[in-house]
CSV table of C-alpha atoms in Angstrom, one decimal:
chain,number,residue,atom,x,y,z
A,8,UNK,CA,0.0,0.0,0.0
A,9,UNK,CA,1.0,3.6,-0.5
A,10,UNK,CA,1.8,5.9,2.4
A,11,UNK,CA,2.1,9.7,2.1
A,12,UNK,CA,5.1,11.0,4.0
A,13,UNK,CA,5.5,14.4,5.7
A,14,UNK,CA,9.0,15.0,7.0
A,15,UNK,CA,9.9,18.0,9.2
A,16,UNK,CA,12.9,19.8,10.6
A,17,UNK,CA,16.2,17.8,10.5
A,18,UNK,CA,14.3,14.8,9.2
A,19,UNK,CA,13.3,16.7,6.0
A,20,UNK,CA,17.0,16.6,5.2
A,21,UNK,CA,17.1,12.8,5.6
A,22,UNK,CA,13.9,11.7,4.1
A,23,UNK,CA,13.3,13.6,0.9
A,24,UNK,CA,10.6,11.3,-0.7
A,25,UNK,CA,7.0,12.3,-0.3
A,26,UNK,CA,5.5,8.8,-0.4
A,27,UNK,CA,6.5,5.1,0.1
A,28,UNK,CA,5.0,1.9,-1.2
A,29,UNK,CA,5.1,-0.7,1.5
A,30,UNK,CA,4.2,-4.3,0.8
A,31,UNK,CA,3.7,-6.6,3.8
A,32,UNK,CA,3.9,-3.7,6.2
A,33,UNK,CA,0.7,-2.8,8.1
A,34,UNK,CA,1.7,-0.7,11.1
A,35,UNK,CA,3.9,2.1,12.3
A,36,UNK,CA,6.5,-0.2,13.8
A,37,UNK,CA,6.9,-1.8,10.4
A,38,UNK,CA,7.1,1.6,8.7
A,39,UNK,CA,9.8,2.7,11.1
A,40,UNK,CA,12.0,-0.3,10.4
A,41,UNK,CA,11.4,0.2,6.6
A,42,UNK,CA,12.4,3.9,6.8
A,43,UNK,CA,15.4,3.3,9.0
A,44,UNK,CA,16.6,0.6,6.6
A,45,UNK,CA,16.1,3.0,3.6
A,46,UNK,CA,17.4,6.1,5.4
A,47,UNK,CA,20.0,4.8,7.9
A,48,UNK,CA,20.7,8.4,9.3
A,49,UNK,CA,17.1,8.3,10.8
A,50,UNK,CA,18.4,5.8,13.4
A,51,UNK,CA,20.4,8.6,15.0
A,52,UNK,CA,17.5,11.0,15.4
A,53,UNK,CA,14.8,11.0,18.0
A,54,UNK,CA,11.4,11.3,16.3
A,55,UNK,CA,7.7,10.8,16.7
A,56,UNK,CA,5.1,9.8,14.1
A,57,UNK,CA,1.7,11.2,13.5
A,58,UNK,CA,-0.8,9.2,11.5
A,59,UNK,CA,-3.4,11.3,9.8
A,60,UNK,CA,-2.5,14.2,12.2
A,61,UNK,CA,-2.8,12.0,15.3
A,62,UNK,CA,0.4,11.7,17.2
A,63,UNK,CA,1.2,8.0,17.7
A,64,UNK,CA,2.0,6.9,21.2
A,65,UNK,CA,2.3,3.1,20.5
A,66,UNK,CA,2.3,0.9,17.4
A,67,UNK,CA,-0.6,1.9,15.2
A,68,UNK,CA,-2.0,0.1,12.1
A,69,UNK,CA,-1.8,1.9,8.8
A,70,UNK,CA,-4.3,2.0,5.9
A,71,UNK,CA,-3.7,2.7,2.2
A,72,UNK,CA,-3.1,6.4,1.6
A,73,UNK,CA,-2.5,7.2,5.2
A,74,UNK,CA,-0.5,10.3,5.8
A,75,UNK,CA,2.4,9.8,8.2
A,76,UNK,CA,4.3,12.7,9.6
A,77,UNK,CA,7.8,12.1,10.8
A,78,UNK,CA,8.7,14.7,13.4
A,79,UNK,CA,12.0,15.3,15.3
A,80,UNK,CA,11.8,17.0,18.7
A,81,UNK,CA,9.9,20.3,18.6
A,82,UNK,CA,11.7,23.6,18.8
A,83,UNK,CA,9.2,26.3,18.4
A,84,UNK,CA,8.9,29.5,20.4
B,5,UNK,CA,-13.7,20.9,18.9
B,6,UNK,CA,-15.2,22.5,15.8
B,7,UNK,CA,-13.0,23.5,12.9
B,8,UNK,CA,-14.4,27.0,12.6
B,9,UNK,CA,-13.2,27.9,16.1
B,10,UNK,CA,-9.5,27.1,15.3
B,11,UNK,CA,-7.6,30.3,15.4
B,12,UNK,CA,-4.4,30.9,13.4
B,13,UNK,CA,-1.3,31.6,15.4
B,14,UNK,CA,1.3,31.8,12.6
B,15,UNK,CA,2.7,35.0,11.2
B,16,UNK,CA,5.2,35.3,8.4
B,17,UNK,CA,8.6,36.6,9.6
B,18,UNK,CA,9.3,38.6,12.7
B,19,UNK,CA,6.7,40.1,15.1
B,20,UNK,CA,7.1,43.8,15.2
B,21,UNK,CA,7.0,45.9,18.4
B,22,UNK,CA,4.4,48.0,16.6
B,23,UNK,CA,2.2,44.9,16.2
B,24,UNK,CA,2.6,44.2,19.9
B,25,UNK,CA,1.6,47.8,20.7
B,26,UNK,CA,-1.5,47.6,18.6
B,27,UNK,CA,-2.5,44.3,20.3
B,28,UNK,CA,-2.1,46.0,23.7
B,29,UNK,CA,-4.0,49.1,22.6
B,30,UNK,CA,-7.0,47.0,21.4
B,31,UNK,CA,-7.5,45.9,25.0
B,32,UNK,CA,-8.1,49.4,26.4
B,33,UNK,CA,-11.8,49.0,25.7
B,34,UNK,CA,-11.9,45.7,27.7
B,35,UNK,CA,-12.2,47.5,31.0
B,36,UNK,CA,-12.8,44.4,33.0
B,37,UNK,CA,-9.1,43.6,32.5
B,38,UNK,CA,-6.7,44.4,35.4
B,39,UNK,CA,-3.6,42.6,34.3
B,40,UNK,CA,-1.8,41.4,31.2
B,41,UNK,CA,0.9,38.7,31.1
B,42,UNK,CA,3.1,38.9,28.0
B,43,UNK,CA,6.0,36.7,26.9
B,44,UNK,CA,8.2,37.5,24.0
B,45,UNK,CA,10.7,35.1,22.5
B,46,UNK,CA,13.6,36.8,20.8
B,47,UNK,CA,16.2,35.2,18.5
B,48,UNK,CA,19.6,35.0,20.2
B,49,UNK,CA,22.8,35.7,18.4
B,50,UNK,CA,24.3,32.5,19.9
B,51,UNK,CA,28.0,31.8,19.2
B,52,UNK,CA,28.7,28.1,18.6
B,53,UNK,CA,32.4,27.4,18.2
B,54,UNK,CA,33.5,30.1,15.7
B,55,UNK,CA,30.0,30.6,14.2
B,56,UNK,CA,27.3,33.1,15.0
B,57,UNK,CA,23.5,32.7,14.6
B,58,UNK,CA,22.2,35.2,12.1
B,59,UNK,CA,18.6,34.1,12.0
B,60,UNK,CA,16.2,31.3,12.8
B,61,UNK,CA,14.0,29.8,10.1
B,62,UNK,CA,10.8,28.4,11.5
B,63,UNK,CA,8.7,25.7,9.9
B,64,UNK,CA,5.7,23.9,11.3
B,65,UNK,CA,3.3,21.1,10.7
B,66,UNK,CA,0.7,23.8,10.7
B,67,UNK,CA,-2.6,21.8,10.7
B,68,UNK,CA,-1.5,19.7,13.7
B,69,UNK,CA,0.1,22.7,15.5
B,70,UNK,CA,-3.2,24.7,15.2
B,71,UNK,CA,-5.2,21.7,16.5
B,72,UNK,CA,-2.9,21.3,19.4
B,73,UNK,CA,-2.9,25.0,20.2
B,74,UNK,CA,-6.7,24.9,20.1
B,75,UNK,CA,-6.7,22.1,22.8
B,76,UNK,CA,-4.2,24.0,24.9
B,77,UNK,CA,-6.3,27.2,24.6
B,78,UNK,CA,-9.4,25.3,25.8
B,79,UNK,CA,-7.4,23.8,28.7
B,80,UNK,CA,-6.1,27.2,29.8
B,81,UNK,CA,-9.5,28.9,29.5
B,82,UNK,CA,-10.9,26.2,31.7
B,83,UNK,CA,-8.2,26.4,34.3
B,84,UNK,CA,-7.8,30.2,34.6
B,85,UNK,CA,-10.4,33.0,34.6
B,86,UNK,CA,-9.0,34.8,31.5
B,87,UNK,CA,-10.6,37.6,29.5
B,88,UNK,CA,-8.6,36.8,26.5
B,89,UNK,CA,-5.5,35.1,25.1
B,90,UNK,CA,-3.5,35.8,21.9
B,91,UNK,CA,-0.7,33.7,20.6
B,92,UNK,CA,1.6,34.6,17.6
B,93,UNK,CA,4.4,32.4,16.4
B,94,UNK,CA,6.7,33.3,13.5
B,95,UNK,CA,7.2,31.1,10.5
B,96,UNK,CA,10.0,31.7,8.0
B,97,UNK,CA,13.1,33.8,8.8
B,98,UNK,CA,13.5,35.8,12.0
B,99,UNK,CA,16.8,37.6,12.4
B,100,UNK,CA,18.8,37.7,15.6
B,101,UNK,CA,17.3,40.4,17.9
B,102,UNK,CA,13.8,40.1,16.4
B,103,UNK,CA,10.7,38.7,18.1
B,104,UNK,CA,9.5,35.2,17.1
B,105,UNK,CA,6.9,34.4,19.7
B,106,UNK,CA,4.3,36.6,21.4
B,107,UNK,CA,2.0,35.2,24.1
B,108,UNK,CA,-0.5,37.6,25.6
B,109,UNK,CA,-3.0,36.7,28.3
B,110,UNK,CA,-5.4,39.0,30.1
B,111,UNK,CA,-7.5,38.7,33.2
B,112,UNK,CA,-9.3,40.8,35.9
B,113,UNK,CA,-6.4,40.0,38.2
B,114,UNK,CA,-2.7,39.6,37.8
B,115,UNK,CA,-2.2,36.0,39.1
B,116,UNK,CA,-4.2,34.2,36.5
B,117,UNK,CA,-2.9,36.4,33.7
B,118,UNK,CA,0.7,35.7,34.7
B,119,UNK,CA,0.2,31.9,35.4
B,120,UNK,CA,-1.7,31.3,32.2
B,121,UNK,CA,1.0,33.1,30.2
B,122,UNK,CA,3.8,31.0,31.6
B,123,UNK,CA,1.8,27.8,31.1
B,124,UNK,CA,1.0,28.6,27.5
B,125,UNK,CA,4.7,29.2,26.7
B,126,UNK,CA,5.7,25.9,28.3
B,127,UNK,CA,3.1,23.9,26.6
B,128,UNK,CA,3.6,25.6,23.2
B,129,UNK,CA,7.3,24.8,23.3
B,130,UNK,CA,6.7,21.2,24.3
B,131,UNK,CA,3.7,20.3,22.3
B,132,UNK,CA,3.5,22.2,19.1
B,133,UNK,CA,5.2,20.7,16.0
B,134,UNK,CA,7.3,23.7,15.1
B,135,UNK,CA,11.0,23.6,14.2
B,136,UNK,CA,13.7,26.3,14.3
B,137,UNK,CA,16.7,26.0,12.0
B,138,UNK,CA,19.5,28.2,13.2
B,139,UNK,CA,21.2,29.9,10.2
B,140,UNK,CA,24.8,30.9,10.9
B,141,UNK,CA,26.5,33.9,9.4
B,142,UNK,CA,28.5,31.7,7.1
B,143,UNK,CA,25.4,30.2,5.7
B,144,UNK,CA,25.6,26.8,7.5
B,145,UNK,CA,22.9,25.7,9.8
B,146,UNK,CA,21.9,23.5,12.8
B,147,UNK,CA,18.5,22.5,14.1
B,148,UNK,CA,17.5,24.3,17.3
B,149,UNK,CA,16.7,22.2,20.4
B,150,UNK,CA,14.4,23.5,23.1
B,151,UNK,CA,15.6,23.2,26.7
C,28,UNK,CA,23.9,46.5,40.0
C,29,UNK,CA,26.3,47.2,42.9
C,30,UNK,CA,26.6,51.0,42.3
C,31,UNK,CA,24.3,53.2,44.2
C,32,UNK,CA,22.5,54.7,41.1
C,33,UNK,CA,18.9,54.9,41.9
C,34,UNK,CA,16.7,54.7,38.8
C,35,UNK,CA,13.4,56.5,38.6
C,36,UNK,CA,10.3,54.3,37.9
C,37,UNK,CA,7.6,56.9,38.0
C,38,UNK,CA,5.9,58.3,34.9
C,39,UNK,CA,3.2,61.0,34.9
C,40,UNK,CA,-0.2,59.6,33.8
C,41,UNK,CA,-0.9,56.4,31.7
C,42,UNK,CA,1.8,54.3,30.0
C,43,UNK,CA,1.1,54.3,26.3
C,44,UNK,CA,1.3,51.1,24.1
C,45,UNK,CA,3.6,53.2,21.9
C,46,UNK,CA,6.0,53.6,24.9
C,47,UNK,CA,5.9,49.9,25.5
C,48,UNK,CA,6.7,49.2,21.8
C,49,UNK,CA,9.7,51.5,21.9
C,50,UNK,CA,11.0,49.8,25.0
C,51,UNK,CA,10.7,46.4,23.3
C,52,UNK,CA,12.3,47.7,20.1
C,53,UNK,CA,15.3,49.0,22.0
C,54,UNK,CA,16.2,45.4,23.0
C,55,UNK,CA,16.7,44.2,19.4
C,56,UNK,CA,20.3,45.2,19.7
C,57,UNK,CA,20.7,43.1,22.9
C,58,UNK,CA,21.1,39.9,21.0
C,59,UNK,CA,22.0,37.8,24.0
C,60,UNK,CA,18.4,38.0,25.1
C,61,UNK,CA,16.2,35.0,24.3
C,62,UNK,CA,13.0,35.9,26.3
C,63,UNK,CA,11.2,38.9,27.7
C,64,UNK,CA,8.7,38.7,30.5
C,65,UNK,CA,6.2,41.6,30.6
C,66,UNK,CA,3.5,42.5,33.1
C,67,UNK,CA,1.0,45.3,32.4
C,68,UNK,CA,-1.4,46.6,35.0
C,69,UNK,CA,-4.5,48.1,33.5
C,70,UNK,CA,-7.1,50.2,35.4
C,71,UNK,CA,-10.4,48.2,35.8
C,72,UNK,CA,-13.7,49.9,35.4
C,73,UNK,CA,-15.0,48.2,38.6
C,74,UNK,CA,-18.6,48.7,39.6
C,75,UNK,CA,-19.1,49.2,43.3
C,76,UNK,CA,-22.8,49.3,44.2
C,77,UNK,CA,-24.2,51.8,41.7
C,78,UNK,CA,-20.9,53.5,41.1
C,79,UNK,CA,-18.3,52.9,38.4
C,80,UNK,CA,-14.5,53.5,38.5
C,81,UNK,CA,-13.6,56.2,36.0
C,82,UNK,CA,-9.9,56.5,36.9
C,83,UNK,CA,-7.3,55.8,39.5
C,84,UNK,CA,-5.2,58.6,40.9
C,85,UNK,CA,-1.8,57.4,42.1
C,86,UNK,CA,0.4,59.1,44.7
C,87,UNK,CA,3.6,57.8,46.2
C,88,UNK,CA,6.2,58.4,48.9
C,89,UNK,CA,8.6,58.7,46.0
C,90,UNK,CA,12.0,58.8,47.8
C,91,UNK,CA,11.2,55.8,49.9
C,92,UNK,CA,9.6,54.0,46.9
C,93,UNK,CA,12.7,54.4,44.7
C,94,UNK,CA,15.0,53.3,47.5
C,95,UNK,CA,12.8,50.2,48.1
C,96,UNK,CA,12.7,49.5,44.3
C,97,UNK,CA,16.5,49.8,44.2
C,98,UNK,CA,16.8,47.1,46.9
C,99,UNK,CA,14.3,44.8,45.1
C,100,UNK,CA,16.2,45.4,41.8
C,101,UNK,CA,19.4,44.3,43.5
C,102,UNK,CA,17.8,41.2,45.0
C,103,UNK,CA,16.3,40.2,41.7
C,104,UNK,CA,19.5,40.7,39.7
C,105,UNK,CA,21.3,38.6,42.4
C,106,UNK,CA,18.7,35.8,42.2
C,107,UNK,CA,18.1,35.6,38.4
C,108,UNK,CA,20.5,35.8,35.4
C,109,UNK,CA,18.8,38.8,33.9
C,110,UNK,CA,20.1,40.9,31.0
C,111,UNK,CA,17.9,43.9,32.0
C,112,UNK,CA,14.9,45.0,34.0
C,113,UNK,CA,12.7,48.0,33.5
C,114,UNK,CA,9.9,49.2,35.7
C,115,UNK,CA,7.4,52.0,35.1
C,116,UNK,CA,4.6,53.0,37.5
C,117,UNK,CA,2.2,55.8,36.8
C,118,UNK,CA,1.6,58.7,39.1
C,119,UNK,CA,-1.4,61.0,38.8
C,120,UNK,CA,-4.5,60.1,36.9
C,121,UNK,CA,-4.9,56.9,34.8
C,122,UNK,CA,-8.3,56.3,33.2
C,123,UNK,CA,-10.1,53.0,33.2
C,124,UNK,CA,-8.6,50.9,30.3
C,125,UNK,CA,-5.2,52.6,30.4
C,126,UNK,CA,-1.9,51.0,31.6
C,127,UNK,CA,-0.6,52.0,35.0
C,128,UNK,CA,2.2,49.5,35.5
C,129,UNK,CA,4.8,48.1,33.1
C,130,UNK,CA,7.3,45.5,34.4
C,131,UNK,CA,9.8,44.3,31.8
C,132,UNK,CA,12.5,41.6,32.4
C,133,UNK,CA,14.8,40.1,29.9
C,134,UNK,CA,17.1,37.1,30.0
C,135,UNK,CA,18.9,34.6,27.7
C,136,UNK,CA,16.3,32.1,28.6
C,137,UNK,CA,12.6,32.2,29.3
C,138,UNK,CA,12.4,30.8,32.8
C,139,UNK,CA,14.4,33.6,34.6
C,140,UNK,CA,12.7,36.3,32.6
C,141,UNK,CA,9.2,35.0,33.5
C,142,UNK,CA,10.0,34.3,37.2
C,143,UNK,CA,11.7,37.6,37.7
C,144,UNK,CA,8.8,39.5,36.2
C,145,UNK,CA,6.3,37.8,38.5
C,146,UNK,CA,8.5,38.4,41.6
C,147,UNK,CA,9.0,42.0,40.8
C,148,UNK,CA,5.2,42.6,40.4
C,149,UNK,CA,4.5,40.9,43.7
C,150,UNK,CA,7.2,42.7,45.6
C,151,UNK,CA,6.4,46.1,44.0
C,152,UNK,CA,2.7,45.8,45.1
C,153,UNK,CA,3.6,44.6,48.6
C,154,UNK,CA,6.6,46.8,49.4
C,155,UNK,CA,6.4,50.1,47.5
C,156,UNK,CA,4.7,53.0,49.3
C,157,UNK,CA,2.2,53.9,46.4
C,158,UNK,CA,-1.5,54.5,46.8
C,159,UNK,CA,-4.3,54.4,44.3
C,160,UNK,CA,-7.4,56.4,44.7
C,161,UNK,CA,-10.3,55.1,42.7
C,162,UNK,CA,-12.3,58.0,41.3
C,163,UNK,CA,-15.9,57.2,40.5
C,164,UNK,CA,-17.9,58.6,37.6
C,165,UNK,CA,-19.9,60.7,40.0
C,166,UNK,CA,-16.7,62.3,41.4
C,167,UNK,CA,-16.6,60.4,44.7
C,168,UNK,CA,-13.7,58.2,45.5
C,169,UNK,CA,-12.4,55.3,47.6
C,170,UNK,CA,-8.9,54.1,48.3
C,171,UNK,CA,-7.8,51.1,46.4
C,172,UNK,CA,-6.6,48.0,48.4
C,173,UNK,CA,-4.3,45.4,46.9
C,174,UNK,CA,-5.2,41.8,47.2
D,18,UNK,CA,10.3,69.0,70.0
D,19,UNK,CA,9.0,69.5,66.4
D,20,UNK,CA,8.2,66.5,64.1
D,21,UNK,CA,7.6,66.9,60.4
D,22,UNK,CA,4.7,64.8,59.2
D,23,UNK,CA,4.1,63.2,55.8
D,24,UNK,CA,0.6,61.7,55.4
D,25,UNK,CA,-0.3,59.5,52.4
D,26,UNK,CA,-3.3,58.0,50.8
D,27,UNK,CA,-6.4,57.8,53.0
D,28,UNK,CA,-4.4,59.2,55.9
D,29,UNK,CA,-3.7,62.4,54.1
D,30,UNK,CA,-7.5,63.1,54.4
D,31,UNK,CA,-7.4,62.6,58.1
D,32,UNK,CA,-4.1,64.2,59.1
D,33,UNK,CA,-3.8,67.5,57.2
D,34,UNK,CA,-1.1,69.2,59.4
D,35,UNK,CA,2.5,69.1,58.2
D,36,UNK,CA,4.1,69.2,61.6
D,37,UNK,CA,3.4,68.6,65.3
D,38,UNK,CA,5.0,69.9,68.4
D,39,UNK,CA,5.3,67.2,71.0
D,40,UNK,CA,6.4,67.9,74.5
D,41,UNK,CA,7.2,64.9,76.7
D,42,UNK,CA,7.0,62.5,73.8
D,43,UNK,CA,10.2,60.8,72.7
D,44,UNK,CA,9.3,57.8,70.5
D,45,UNK,CA,6.9,56.5,67.8
D,46,UNK,CA,4.6,54.8,70.3
D,47,UNK,CA,4.1,58.2,72.0
D,48,UNK,CA,3.6,59.9,68.7
D,49,UNK,CA,1.0,57.4,67.6
D,50,UNK,CA,-1.0,57.9,70.8
D,51,UNK,CA,-0.7,61.7,70.4
D,52,UNK,CA,-1.9,61.6,66.8
D,53,UNK,CA,-4.8,59.1,67.5
D,54,UNK,CA,-6.0,61.4,70.3
D,55,UNK,CA,-5.8,64.5,68.0
D,56,UNK,CA,-7.2,62.6,64.9
D,57,UNK,CA,-9.5,59.9,66.3
D,58,UNK,CA,-10.3,58.6,62.8
D,59,UNK,CA,-6.7,57.3,62.6
D,60,UNK,CA,-7.7,54.6,65.0
D,61,UNK,CA,-9.8,53.0,62.3
D,62,UNK,CA,-7.0,52.8,59.8
D,63,UNK,CA,-4.1,50.3,59.6
D,64,UNK,CA,-0.9,52.2,59.1
D,65,UNK,CA,2.8,52.1,59.3
D,66,UNK,CA,5.3,54.8,60.2
D,67,UNK,CA,8.6,55.6,58.6
D,68,UNK,CA,11.1,57.7,60.5
D,69,UNK,CA,13.5,59.6,58.2
D,70,UNK,CA,12.5,57.2,55.3
D,71,UNK,CA,13.2,54.1,57.4
D,72,UNK,CA,10.1,52.0,57.9
D,73,UNK,CA,9.6,51.4,61.6
D,74,UNK,CA,9.1,47.8,62.8
D,75,UNK,CA,9.0,48.5,66.5
D,76,UNK,CA,9.0,51.5,68.8
D,77,UNK,CA,11.7,53.9,67.7
D,78,UNK,CA,13.0,57.0,69.4
D,79,UNK,CA,12.4,60.4,67.8
D,80,UNK,CA,14.7,63.3,67.6
D,81,UNK,CA,13.9,67.0,67.0
D,82,UNK,CA,13.0,67.7,63.4
D,83,UNK,CA,12.6,64.0,62.5
D,84,UNK,CA,10.4,63.4,59.5
D,85,UNK,CA,7.7,60.8,60.2
D,86,UNK,CA,5.7,59.4,57.3
D,87,UNK,CA,2.3,57.9,58.1
D,88,UNK,CA,1.4,55.3,55.6
D,89,UNK,CA,-1.8,53.3,55.1
D,90,UNK,CA,-1.6,49.9,53.3
D,91,UNK,CA,0.1,50.2,49.9
D,92,UNK,CA,-1.9,49.9,46.7
D,93,UNK,CA,0.4,50.5,43.8
D,94,UNK,CA,0.5,48.6,40.5
């Protein structure tokens, strides 16, 4: 299935693609492993995911065309 | 939470002292107010090794940030007897010495205005998906981290 | 702040938003500042029985107030790593809706700026010999009491 | 001896004189009794004294030409 990616801050410099096609992956833990394999630098960054604008606290299932935001620590203000 | 109630907080570039003055002036007709708490964030010209911060460039996950801010706003209005609350966060480039954050809370009495202002600043920094990129004078950059 | 230079804090009449804007703007060259805490006191149009406050008329034992403020300033600078602190208190008549107190503290980081601002406001209200006379719309008055 | 008086706030409406001559009175407790006898309304007001710009915490002796400020509760800000 296809996942839309939104990358922010430092992570926007690591993950430059806007979507990924993942086969056999159905949740955020799977997506994280997939992204960390494809973009090894991601392993050195603390980040959170938001699925369809909801911040993910634990492993969350993904559906086709879900939008996943990959967010390093916030530094507004 | 209804969509139409979500207020924007983002402004492009620095927040001018003139804008702050106009915000304050607008409250002179709200004569039930006795105290205003204001916090202003200003971009520091930090020196890191041999390099100096010239500006911070802010980006945000705007939709999520505004939804989060809306929830914070509801919490704060429930917790403190405020007359009003205004929040402005810069996006884009803000040069060293310029204002990037303006939090403005007003109440009949000083204590809720001051306490609410502080709590909004802390929650905004911790919970809103906003990122600051420190641009050095030589054009290089690093990503800001909040303490 | 070890030298014995006593700064004035008193201004005649209301403090204008424009004055506040100018104070803020002056700090853009102090690029070690990361956060400003501001408190503004505004005259409330309180209703007491059938009468409405039109203005507060402030008087002070100025010499003693400035000496006290100097001691508070020294304490606060010793306690918090501030870049600067500015205090303005109105004397004379300030109409309902106008600003009568402006406390402005700046630091490299937000927490000392915010904490110092709050502490200055509390100490100023408790320790400075200043009196507010609430003038009602019918010309009568009562003496304000701080809570 | 002669004492200069400074009255503030509500007390400025009660004590309108600028100085008092006190004979046989040598301290602030004595002055308070004297003033409360001369201006009975003063008894209904909470107030502090400052002698020569020093706020008095306990009974304090007075000297000729001392300046005594009579201050109701502060209400600045």
